C-alpha positions as a LaTeX table, in Angstrom:
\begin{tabular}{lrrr}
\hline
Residue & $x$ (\AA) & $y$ (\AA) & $z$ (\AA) \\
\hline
Unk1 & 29.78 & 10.71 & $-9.03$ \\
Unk2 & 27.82 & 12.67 & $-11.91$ \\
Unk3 & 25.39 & 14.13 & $-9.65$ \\
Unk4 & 28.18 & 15.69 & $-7.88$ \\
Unk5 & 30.09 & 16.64 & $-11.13$ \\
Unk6 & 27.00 & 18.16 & $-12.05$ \\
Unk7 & 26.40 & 19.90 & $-9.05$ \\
Unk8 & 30.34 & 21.95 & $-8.87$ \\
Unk9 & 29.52 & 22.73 & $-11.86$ \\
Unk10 & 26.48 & 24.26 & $-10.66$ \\
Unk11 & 28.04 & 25.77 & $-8.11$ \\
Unk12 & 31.08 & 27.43 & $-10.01$ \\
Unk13 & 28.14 & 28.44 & $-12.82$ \\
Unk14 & 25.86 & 30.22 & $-9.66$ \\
Unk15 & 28.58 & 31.73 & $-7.51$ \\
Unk16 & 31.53 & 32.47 & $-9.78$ \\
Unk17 & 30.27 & 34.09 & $-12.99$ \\
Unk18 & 31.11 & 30.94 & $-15.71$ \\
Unk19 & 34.39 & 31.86 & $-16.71$ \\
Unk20 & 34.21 & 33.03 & $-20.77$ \\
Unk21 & 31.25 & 31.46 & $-21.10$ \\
Unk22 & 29.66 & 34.92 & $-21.30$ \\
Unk23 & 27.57 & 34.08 & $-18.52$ \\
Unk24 & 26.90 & 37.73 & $-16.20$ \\
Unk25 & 27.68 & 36.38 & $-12.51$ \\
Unk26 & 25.11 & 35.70 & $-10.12$ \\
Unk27 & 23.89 & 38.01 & $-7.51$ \\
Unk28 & 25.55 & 38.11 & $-4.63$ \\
Unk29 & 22.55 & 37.99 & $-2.54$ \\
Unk30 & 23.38 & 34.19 & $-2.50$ \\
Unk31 & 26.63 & 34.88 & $-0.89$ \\
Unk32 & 25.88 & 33.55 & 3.05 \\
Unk33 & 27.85 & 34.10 & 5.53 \\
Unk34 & 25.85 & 31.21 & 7.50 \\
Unk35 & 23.21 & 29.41 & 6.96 \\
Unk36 & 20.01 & 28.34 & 9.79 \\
Unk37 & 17.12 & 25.83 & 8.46 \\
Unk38 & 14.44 & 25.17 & 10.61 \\
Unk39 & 11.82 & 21.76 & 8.91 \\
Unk40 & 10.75 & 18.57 & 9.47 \\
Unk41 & 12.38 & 15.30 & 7.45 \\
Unk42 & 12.79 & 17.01 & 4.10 \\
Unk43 & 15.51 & 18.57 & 5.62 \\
Unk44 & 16.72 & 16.59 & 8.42 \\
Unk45 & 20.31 & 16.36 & 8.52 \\
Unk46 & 20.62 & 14.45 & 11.36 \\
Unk47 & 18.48 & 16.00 & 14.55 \\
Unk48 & 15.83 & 13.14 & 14.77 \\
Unk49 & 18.74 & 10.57 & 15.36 \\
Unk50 & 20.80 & 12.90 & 17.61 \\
Unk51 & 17.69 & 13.14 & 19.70 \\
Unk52 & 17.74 & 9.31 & 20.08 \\
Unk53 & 13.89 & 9.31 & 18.93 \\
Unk54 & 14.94 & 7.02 & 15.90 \\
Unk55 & 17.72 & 5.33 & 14.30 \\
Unk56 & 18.58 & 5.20 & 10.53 \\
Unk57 & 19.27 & 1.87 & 8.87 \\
Unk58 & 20.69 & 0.85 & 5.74 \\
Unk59 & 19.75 & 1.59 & 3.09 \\
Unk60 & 19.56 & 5.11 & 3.93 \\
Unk61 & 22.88 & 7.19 & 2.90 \\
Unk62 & 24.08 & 4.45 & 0.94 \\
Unk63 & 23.86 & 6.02 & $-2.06$ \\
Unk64 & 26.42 & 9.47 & $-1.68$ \\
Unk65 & 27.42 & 8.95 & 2.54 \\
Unk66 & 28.20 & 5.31 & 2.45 \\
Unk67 & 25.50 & 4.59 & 5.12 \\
Unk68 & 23.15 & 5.92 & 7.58 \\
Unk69 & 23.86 & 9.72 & 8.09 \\
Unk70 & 20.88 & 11.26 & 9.72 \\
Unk71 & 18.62 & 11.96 & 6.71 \\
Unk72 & 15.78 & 10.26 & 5.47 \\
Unk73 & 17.33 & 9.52 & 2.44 \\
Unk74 & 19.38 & 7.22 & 0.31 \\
Unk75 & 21.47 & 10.32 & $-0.05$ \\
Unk76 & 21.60 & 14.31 & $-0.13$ \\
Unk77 & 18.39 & 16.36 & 0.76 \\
Unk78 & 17.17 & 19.39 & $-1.19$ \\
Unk79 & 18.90 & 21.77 & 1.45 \\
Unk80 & 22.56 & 19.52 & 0.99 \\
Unk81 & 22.29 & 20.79 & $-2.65$ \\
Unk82 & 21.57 & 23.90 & $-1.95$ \\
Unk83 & 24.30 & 24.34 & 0.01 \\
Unk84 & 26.98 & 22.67 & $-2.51$ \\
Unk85 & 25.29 & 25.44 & $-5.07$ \\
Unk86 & 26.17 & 28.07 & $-2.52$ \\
Unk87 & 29.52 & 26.53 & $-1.81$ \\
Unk88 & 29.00 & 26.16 & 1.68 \\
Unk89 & 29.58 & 22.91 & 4.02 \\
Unk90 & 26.70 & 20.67 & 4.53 \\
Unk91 & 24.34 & 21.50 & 7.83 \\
Unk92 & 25.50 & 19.96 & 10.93 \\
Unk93 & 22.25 & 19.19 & 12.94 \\
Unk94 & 21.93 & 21.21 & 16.32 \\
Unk95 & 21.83 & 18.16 & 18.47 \\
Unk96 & 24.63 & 16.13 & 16.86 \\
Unk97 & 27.97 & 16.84 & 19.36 \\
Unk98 & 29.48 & 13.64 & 17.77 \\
Unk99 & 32.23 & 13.43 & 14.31 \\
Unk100 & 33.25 & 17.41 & 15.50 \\
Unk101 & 30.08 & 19.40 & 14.35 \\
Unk102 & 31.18 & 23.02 & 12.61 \\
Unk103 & 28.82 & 25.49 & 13.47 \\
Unk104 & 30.56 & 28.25 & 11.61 \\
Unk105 & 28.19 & 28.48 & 8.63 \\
Unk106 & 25.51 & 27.73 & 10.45 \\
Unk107 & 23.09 & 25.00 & 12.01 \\
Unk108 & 20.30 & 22.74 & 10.92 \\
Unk109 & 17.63 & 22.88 & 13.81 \\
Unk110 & 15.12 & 20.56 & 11.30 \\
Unk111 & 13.46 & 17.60 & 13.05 \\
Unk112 & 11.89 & 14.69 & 11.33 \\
Unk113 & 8.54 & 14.26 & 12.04 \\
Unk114 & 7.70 & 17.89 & 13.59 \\
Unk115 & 5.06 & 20.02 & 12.69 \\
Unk116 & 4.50 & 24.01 & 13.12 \\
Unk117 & 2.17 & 23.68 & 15.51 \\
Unk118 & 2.71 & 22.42 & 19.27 \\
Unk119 & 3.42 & 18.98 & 19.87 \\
Unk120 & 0.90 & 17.01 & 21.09 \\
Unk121 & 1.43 & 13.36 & 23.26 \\
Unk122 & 0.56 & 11.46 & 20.01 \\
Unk123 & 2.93 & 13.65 & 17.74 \\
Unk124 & 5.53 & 11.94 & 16.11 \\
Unk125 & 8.15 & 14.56 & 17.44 \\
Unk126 & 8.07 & 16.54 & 19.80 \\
Unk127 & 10.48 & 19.03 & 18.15 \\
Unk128 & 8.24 & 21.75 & 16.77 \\
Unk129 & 8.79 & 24.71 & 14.59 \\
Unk130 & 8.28 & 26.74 & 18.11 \\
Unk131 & 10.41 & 24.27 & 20.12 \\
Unk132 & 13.14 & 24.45 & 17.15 \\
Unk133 & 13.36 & 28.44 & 17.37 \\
Unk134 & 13.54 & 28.60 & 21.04 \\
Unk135 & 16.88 & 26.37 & 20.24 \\
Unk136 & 18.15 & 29.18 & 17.55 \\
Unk137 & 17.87 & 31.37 & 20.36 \\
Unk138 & 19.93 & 28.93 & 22.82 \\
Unk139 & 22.41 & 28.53 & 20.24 \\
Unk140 & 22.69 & 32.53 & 19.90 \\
Unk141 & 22.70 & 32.95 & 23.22 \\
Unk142 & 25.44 & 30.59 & 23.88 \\
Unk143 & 27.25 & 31.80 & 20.65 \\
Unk144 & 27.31 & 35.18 & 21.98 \\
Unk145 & 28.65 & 34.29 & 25.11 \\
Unk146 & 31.70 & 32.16 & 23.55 \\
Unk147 & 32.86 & 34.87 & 21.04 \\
Unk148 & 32.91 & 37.34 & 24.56 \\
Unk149 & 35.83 & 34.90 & 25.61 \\
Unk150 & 38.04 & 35.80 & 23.19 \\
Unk151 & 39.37 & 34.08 & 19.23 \\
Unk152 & 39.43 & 30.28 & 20.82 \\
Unk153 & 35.81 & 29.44 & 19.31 \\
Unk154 & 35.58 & 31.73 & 17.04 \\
Unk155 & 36.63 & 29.11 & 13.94 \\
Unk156 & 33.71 & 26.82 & 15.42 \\
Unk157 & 30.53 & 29.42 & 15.90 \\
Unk158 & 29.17 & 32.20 & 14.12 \\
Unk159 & 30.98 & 35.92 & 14.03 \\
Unk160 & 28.06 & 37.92 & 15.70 \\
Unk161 & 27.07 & 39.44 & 12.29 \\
Unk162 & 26.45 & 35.99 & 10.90 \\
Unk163 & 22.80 & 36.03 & 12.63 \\
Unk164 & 21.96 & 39.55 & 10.75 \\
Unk165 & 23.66 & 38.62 & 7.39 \\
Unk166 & 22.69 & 34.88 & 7.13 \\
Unk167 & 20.23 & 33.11 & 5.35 \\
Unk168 & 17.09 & 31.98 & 7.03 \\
Unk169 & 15.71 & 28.70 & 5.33 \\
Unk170 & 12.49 & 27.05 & 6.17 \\
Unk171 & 10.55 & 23.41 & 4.72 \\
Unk172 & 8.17 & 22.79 & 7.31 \\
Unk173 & 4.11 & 21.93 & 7.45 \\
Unk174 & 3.76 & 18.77 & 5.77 \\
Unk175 & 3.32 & 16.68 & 8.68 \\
Unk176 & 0.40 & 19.72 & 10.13 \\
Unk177 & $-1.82$ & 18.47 & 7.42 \\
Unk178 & $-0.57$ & 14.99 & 6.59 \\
Unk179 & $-1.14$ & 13.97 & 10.28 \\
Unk180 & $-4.45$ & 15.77 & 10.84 \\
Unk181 & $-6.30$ & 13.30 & 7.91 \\
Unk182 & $-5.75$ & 10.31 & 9.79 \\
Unk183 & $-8.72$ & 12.03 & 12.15 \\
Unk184 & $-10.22$ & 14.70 & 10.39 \\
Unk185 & $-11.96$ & 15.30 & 7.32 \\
Unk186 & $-10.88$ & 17.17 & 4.31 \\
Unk187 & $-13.01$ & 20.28 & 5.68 \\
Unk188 & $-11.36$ & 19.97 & 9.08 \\
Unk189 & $-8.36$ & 20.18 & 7.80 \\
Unk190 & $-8.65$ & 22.94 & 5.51 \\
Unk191 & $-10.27$ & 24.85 & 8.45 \\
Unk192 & $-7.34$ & 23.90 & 10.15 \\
Unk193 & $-4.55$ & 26.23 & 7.70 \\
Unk194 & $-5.22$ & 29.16 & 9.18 \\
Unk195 & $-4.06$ & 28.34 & 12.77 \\
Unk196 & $-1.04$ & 26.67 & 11.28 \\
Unk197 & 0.04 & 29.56 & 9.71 \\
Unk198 & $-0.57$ & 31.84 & 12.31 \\
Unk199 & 1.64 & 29.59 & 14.60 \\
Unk200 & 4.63 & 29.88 & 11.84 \\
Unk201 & 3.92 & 33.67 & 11.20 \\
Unk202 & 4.56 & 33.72 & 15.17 \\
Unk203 & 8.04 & 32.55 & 14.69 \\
Unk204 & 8.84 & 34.19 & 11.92 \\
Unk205 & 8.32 & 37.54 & 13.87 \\
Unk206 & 10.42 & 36.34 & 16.55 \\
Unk207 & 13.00 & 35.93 & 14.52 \\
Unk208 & 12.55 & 39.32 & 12.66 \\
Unk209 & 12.52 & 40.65 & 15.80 \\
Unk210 & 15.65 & 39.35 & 16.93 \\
Unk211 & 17.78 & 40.49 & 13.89 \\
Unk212 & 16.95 & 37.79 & 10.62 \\
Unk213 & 16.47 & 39.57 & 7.32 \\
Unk214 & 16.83 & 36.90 & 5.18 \\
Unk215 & 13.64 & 34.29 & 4.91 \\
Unk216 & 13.81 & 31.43 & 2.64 \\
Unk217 & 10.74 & 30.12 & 2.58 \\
Unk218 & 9.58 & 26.38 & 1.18 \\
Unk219 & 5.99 & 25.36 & 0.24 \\
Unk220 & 4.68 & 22.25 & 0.75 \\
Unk221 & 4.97 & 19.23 & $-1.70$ \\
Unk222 & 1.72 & 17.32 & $-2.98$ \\
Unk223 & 0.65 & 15.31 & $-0.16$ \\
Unk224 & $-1.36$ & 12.95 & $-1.76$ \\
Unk225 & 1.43 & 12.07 & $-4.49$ \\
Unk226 & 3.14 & 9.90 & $-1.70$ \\
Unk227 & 3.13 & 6.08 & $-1.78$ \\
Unk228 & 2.16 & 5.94 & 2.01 \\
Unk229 & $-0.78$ & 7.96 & 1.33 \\
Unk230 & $-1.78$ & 6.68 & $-1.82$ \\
Unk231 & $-1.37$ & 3.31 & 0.23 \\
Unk232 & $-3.74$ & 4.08 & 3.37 \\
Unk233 & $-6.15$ & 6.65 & 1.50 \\
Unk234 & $-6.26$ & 5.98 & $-1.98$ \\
Unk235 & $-7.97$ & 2.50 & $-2.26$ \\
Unk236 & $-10.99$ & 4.12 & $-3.55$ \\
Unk237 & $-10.10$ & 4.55 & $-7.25$ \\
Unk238 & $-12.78$ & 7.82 & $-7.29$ \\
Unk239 & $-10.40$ & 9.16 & $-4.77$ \\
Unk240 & $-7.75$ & 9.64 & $-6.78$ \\
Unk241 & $-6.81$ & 12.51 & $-9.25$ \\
Unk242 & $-5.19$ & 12.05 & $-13.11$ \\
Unk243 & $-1.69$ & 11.31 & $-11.56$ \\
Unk244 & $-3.66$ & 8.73 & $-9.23$ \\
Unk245 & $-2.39$ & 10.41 & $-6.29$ \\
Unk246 & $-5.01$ & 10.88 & $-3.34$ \\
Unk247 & $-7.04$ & 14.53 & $-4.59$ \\
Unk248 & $-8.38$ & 14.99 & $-1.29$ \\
Unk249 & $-4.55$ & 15.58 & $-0.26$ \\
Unk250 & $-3.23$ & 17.54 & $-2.94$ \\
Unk251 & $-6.21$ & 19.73 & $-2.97$ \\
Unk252 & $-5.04$ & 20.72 & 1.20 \\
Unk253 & $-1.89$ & 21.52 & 0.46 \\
Unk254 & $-2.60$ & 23.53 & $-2.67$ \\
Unk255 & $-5.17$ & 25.43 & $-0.32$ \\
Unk256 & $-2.09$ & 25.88 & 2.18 \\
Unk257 & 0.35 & 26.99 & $-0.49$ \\
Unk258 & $-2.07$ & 29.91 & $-1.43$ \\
Unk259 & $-2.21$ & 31.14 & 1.86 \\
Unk260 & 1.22 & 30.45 & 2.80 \\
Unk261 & 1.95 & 32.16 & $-0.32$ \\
Unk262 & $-0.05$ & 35.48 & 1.14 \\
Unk263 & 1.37 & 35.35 & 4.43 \\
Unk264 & 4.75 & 36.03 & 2.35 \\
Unk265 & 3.47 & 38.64 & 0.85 \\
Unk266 & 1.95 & 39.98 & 3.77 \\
Unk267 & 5.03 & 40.31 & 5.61 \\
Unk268 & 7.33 & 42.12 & 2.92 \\
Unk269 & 5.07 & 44.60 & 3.64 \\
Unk270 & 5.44 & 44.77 & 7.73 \\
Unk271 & 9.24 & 43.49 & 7.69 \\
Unk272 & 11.14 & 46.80 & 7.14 \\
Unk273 & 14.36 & 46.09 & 5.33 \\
Unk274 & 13.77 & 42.29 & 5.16 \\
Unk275 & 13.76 & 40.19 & 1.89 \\
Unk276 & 11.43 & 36.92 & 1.73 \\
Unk277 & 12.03 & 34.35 & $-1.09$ \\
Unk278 & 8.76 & 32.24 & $-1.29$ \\
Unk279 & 9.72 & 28.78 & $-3.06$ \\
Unk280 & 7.00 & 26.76 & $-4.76$ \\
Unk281 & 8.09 & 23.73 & $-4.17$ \\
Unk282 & 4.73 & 22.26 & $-4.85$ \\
Unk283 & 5.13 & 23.03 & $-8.57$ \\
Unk284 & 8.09 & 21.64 & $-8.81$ \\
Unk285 & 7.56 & 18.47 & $-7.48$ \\
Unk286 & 4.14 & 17.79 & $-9.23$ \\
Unk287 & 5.70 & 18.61 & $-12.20$ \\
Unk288 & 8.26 & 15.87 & $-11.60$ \\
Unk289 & 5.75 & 13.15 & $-10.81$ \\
Unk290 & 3.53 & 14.04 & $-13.89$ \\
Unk291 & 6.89 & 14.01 & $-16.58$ \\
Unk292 & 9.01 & 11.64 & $-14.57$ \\
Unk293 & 9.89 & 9.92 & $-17.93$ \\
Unk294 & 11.15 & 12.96 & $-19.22$ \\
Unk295 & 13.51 & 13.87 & $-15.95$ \\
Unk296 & 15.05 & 10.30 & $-17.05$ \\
Unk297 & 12.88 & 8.67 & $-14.33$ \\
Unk298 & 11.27 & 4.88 & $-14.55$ \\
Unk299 & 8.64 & 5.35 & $-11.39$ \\
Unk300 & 6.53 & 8.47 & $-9.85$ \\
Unk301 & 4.96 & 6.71 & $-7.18$ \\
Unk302 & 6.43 & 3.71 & $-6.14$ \\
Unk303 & 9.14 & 3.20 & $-3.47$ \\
Unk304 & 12.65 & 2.61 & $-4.35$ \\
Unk305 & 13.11 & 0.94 & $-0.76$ \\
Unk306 & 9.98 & $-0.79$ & 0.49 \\
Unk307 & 8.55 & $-3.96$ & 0.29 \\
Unk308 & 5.00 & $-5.05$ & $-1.52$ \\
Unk309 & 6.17 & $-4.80$ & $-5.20$ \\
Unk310 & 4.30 & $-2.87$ & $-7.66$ \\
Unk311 & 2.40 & $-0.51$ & $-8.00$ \\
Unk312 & 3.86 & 1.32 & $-4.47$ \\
Unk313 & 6.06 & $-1.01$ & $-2.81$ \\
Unk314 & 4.74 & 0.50 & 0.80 \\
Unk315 & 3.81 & $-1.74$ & 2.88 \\
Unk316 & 3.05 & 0.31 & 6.70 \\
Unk317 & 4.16 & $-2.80$ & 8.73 \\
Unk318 & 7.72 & $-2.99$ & 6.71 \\
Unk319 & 9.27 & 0.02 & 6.74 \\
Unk320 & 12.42 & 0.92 & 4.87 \\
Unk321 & 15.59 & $-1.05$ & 6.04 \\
Unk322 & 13.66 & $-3.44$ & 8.45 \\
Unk323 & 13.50 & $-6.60$ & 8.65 \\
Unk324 & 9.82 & $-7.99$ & 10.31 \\
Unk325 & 7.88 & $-10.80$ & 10.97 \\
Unk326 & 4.64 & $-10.90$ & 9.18 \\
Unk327 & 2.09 & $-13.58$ & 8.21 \\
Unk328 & 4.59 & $-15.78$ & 10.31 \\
Unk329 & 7.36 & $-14.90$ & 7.92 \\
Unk330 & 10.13 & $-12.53$ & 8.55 \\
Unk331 & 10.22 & $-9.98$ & 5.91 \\
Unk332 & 12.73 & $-6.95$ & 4.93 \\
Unk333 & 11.99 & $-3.69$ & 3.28 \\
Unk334 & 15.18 & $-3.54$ & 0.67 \\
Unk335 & 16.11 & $-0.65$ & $-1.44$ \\
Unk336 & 15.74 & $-0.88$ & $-4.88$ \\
Unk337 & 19.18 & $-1.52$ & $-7.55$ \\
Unk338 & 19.33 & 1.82 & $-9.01$ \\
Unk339 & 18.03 & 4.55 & $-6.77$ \\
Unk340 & 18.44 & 6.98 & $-9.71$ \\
Unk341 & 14.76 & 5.00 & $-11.40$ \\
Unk342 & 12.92 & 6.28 & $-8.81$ \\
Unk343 & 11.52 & 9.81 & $-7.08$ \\
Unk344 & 10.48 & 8.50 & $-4.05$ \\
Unk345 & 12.52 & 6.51 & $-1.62$ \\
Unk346 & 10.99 & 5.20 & 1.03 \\
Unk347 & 7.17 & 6.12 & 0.49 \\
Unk348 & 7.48 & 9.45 & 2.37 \\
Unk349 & 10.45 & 11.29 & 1.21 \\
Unk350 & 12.24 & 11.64 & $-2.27$ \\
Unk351 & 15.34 & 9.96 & $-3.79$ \\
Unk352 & 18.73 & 11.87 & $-3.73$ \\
Unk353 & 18.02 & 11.93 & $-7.54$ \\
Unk354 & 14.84 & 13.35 & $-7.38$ \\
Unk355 & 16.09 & 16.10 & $-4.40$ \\
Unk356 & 19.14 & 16.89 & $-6.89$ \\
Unk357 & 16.64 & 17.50 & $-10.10$ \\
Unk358 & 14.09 & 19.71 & $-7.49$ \\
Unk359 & 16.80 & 21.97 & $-6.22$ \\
Unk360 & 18.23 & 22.33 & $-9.56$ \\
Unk361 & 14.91 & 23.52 & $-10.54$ \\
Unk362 & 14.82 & 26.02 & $-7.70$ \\
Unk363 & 17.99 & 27.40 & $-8.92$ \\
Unk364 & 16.71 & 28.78 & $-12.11$ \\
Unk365 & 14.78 & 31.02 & $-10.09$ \\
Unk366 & 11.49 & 30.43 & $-11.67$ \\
Unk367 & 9.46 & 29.15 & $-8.96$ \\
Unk368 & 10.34 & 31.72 & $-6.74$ \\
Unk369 & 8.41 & 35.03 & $-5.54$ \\
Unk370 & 10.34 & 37.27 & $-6.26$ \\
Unk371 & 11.74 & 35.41 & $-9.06$ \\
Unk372 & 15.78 & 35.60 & $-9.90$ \\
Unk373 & 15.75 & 34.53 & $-13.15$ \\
Unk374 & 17.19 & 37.31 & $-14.03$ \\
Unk375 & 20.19 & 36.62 & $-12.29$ \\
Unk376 & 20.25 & 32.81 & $-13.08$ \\
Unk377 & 20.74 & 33.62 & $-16.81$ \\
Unk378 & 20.61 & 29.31 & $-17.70$ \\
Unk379 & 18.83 & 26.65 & $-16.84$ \\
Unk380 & 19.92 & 23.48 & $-15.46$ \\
Unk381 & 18.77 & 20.08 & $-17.17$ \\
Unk382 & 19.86 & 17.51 & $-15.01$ \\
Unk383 & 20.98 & 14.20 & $-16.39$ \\
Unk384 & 21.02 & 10.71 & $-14.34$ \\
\hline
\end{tabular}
């Protein structure tokens, strides 16, 4: 109930000026008319289970949906936040036809599990970044069609306009270099960036090309600051870094921040009358693990919902919500009493908590290239 308190307030502070606070209103480049995200489980609103490749058990959603609601989460994601702050309804994934799915203000094509480049047999999904635009372009397609017919869809879809005007929002290439350790060293992998980038550069010109202005661009979090990892490559104590997360990890995605980070720049350059917001998410979220007593946090690195107790609670074999035999005795990954204790949830993604502090943190504008501090004239200090 605070979080959301917190969060209108947020909202009405960003989008409506602050009253006679003196505040100056913000900018009304964060006025959408629609919103498309294309990602993997960081901002998976529901697409995975649509899909049928996985179902969601309690714990998950318990903490703001009541139960399971697509995400890999005990609540709201980073992009559900964003979209309160922008006062816009929360994404309805592209696959989900069930509970009447609004498509209006836009569509969340992000698939847990998916990586930017192709899918392979052994990929966890086979949903990627090049598989999800093909669907934008479906869903365009078939909008365009619909709105030809006359006003009957037209409070369901996007006006044509929307595609030109609306915000393009991407979190994606965690699982590229994540996945490639389990068979590749740290070398390989860093060899490895540059193909993954040009793969999402790829898409990102087919969706210039097709009308999107608007790029919202994510980094990538530290890898090796997640219980799973820390769990399966960070049993060697002279593999670990100050924060005792696994180096080898954080050092990779730091590596594919910088040229991530160049790409953007790149492309302001060759995108004629396009804007690209690069979001360092990395920073943020490092920053949170390092001073999680001072967020009003209790644990960095260990699971709120896992099972093996202290120091991770991630246990592989017992994943979040289940309920296993092992040793001969049946076992079940429960989520912790207070999900607001912890950042990470399940030993791969972050607590609503911790989502609601990082996109609070992207709101001050900050971390961003360009920044927009200038037109967030306060910053937010969260309070759990």
């Amino acid at each position: 109930m605070r979080l959301s308190v917190v969060l209108l307030v947020v909202a009405l502070l960003c989008l409506s000026g602050g009253g006679g606070g003196g505040l100056v209103a913000a900018s009304t480049d964060f006025k959408f008319p629609a919103v498309f995200n294309f990602g993997d489980s960081n901002s998976d609103t529901g697409g995975r289970v649509a899909a049928g490749l996985e179902s969601i058990l309690p714990p998950y959603g318990s903490t703001f949906f009541g139960g399971p609601a697509g995400r890999f989460c005990d609540g709201r994601l980073i992009l559900d936040f964003l979209m309160e702050a922008m006062d816009m309804p929360l994404l309805n994934a592209y696959l989900d036809s069930l509970g009447a799915p609004i498509f209006r203000t836009g569509v969340n094509f992000a698939q847990a599990g998916c990586s930017i480049t192709p899918a392979k047999p052994t990929s966890v999904s086979p949903f990627s970044f090049g598989l999800q635009i093909k669907q934008f372009f479906s869903f365009k397609d078939k909008v365009t069609k619909l709105l030809s017919k006359g006003d009957m869809y037209r409070p369901y879809i996007p006006q044509e306009d929307y595609f030109s005007e609306g915000l393009y929002m991407f979190d994606i290439g965690q699982n590229d270099l994540a996945g490639e350790f389990y068979s590749k060293t740290e070398d390989q992998v860093i060899a490895s960036i540059p193909t993954i980038l040009l793969e999402f550069e790829t898409g990102l010109k087919k969706l210039y090309d097709q009308g999107a202005r608007k790029f919202w661009i994510h980094n990538t979090g530290p890898l090796g600051c997640l219980p799973e990892n820390i769990a399966l490559f960070g049993k060697d104590p002279s593999q670990l870094d100050e924060l005792h997360c696994v180096a080898k990890h954080n050092r990779a995605a730091k590596l594919f921040n910088l040229q991530l980070h160049a790409l953007c720049t790149k492309l302001r350059g060759e995108f004629t009358g396009a804007s690209i917001t690069y979001v360092d998410i990395h920073t943020i979220k490092y920053s949170l693990i390092a001073n999680y007593s001072r967020f009003g946090f209790e644990h960095a690195t260990q699971a709120c919902c896992g099972y093996g107790g202290p120091p991770l609670n991630f246990d592989g074999n017992v994943r979040c919500g289940q309920t296993v035999s092992l040793n001969g005795k049946l076992v079940t990954a429960k989520g912790c009493s207070d999900t607001t204790e912890f950042v990470n949830w399940d030993g791969i993604h972050y607590t609503e908590a911790a989502n609601f502090h990082i996109a609070s943190q992207i709101l001050t504008g900050k971390y961003s290239d360009p920044p927009f501090v200038d037109k967030m004239p306060f910053v937010i200090k969260p309070r759990f």
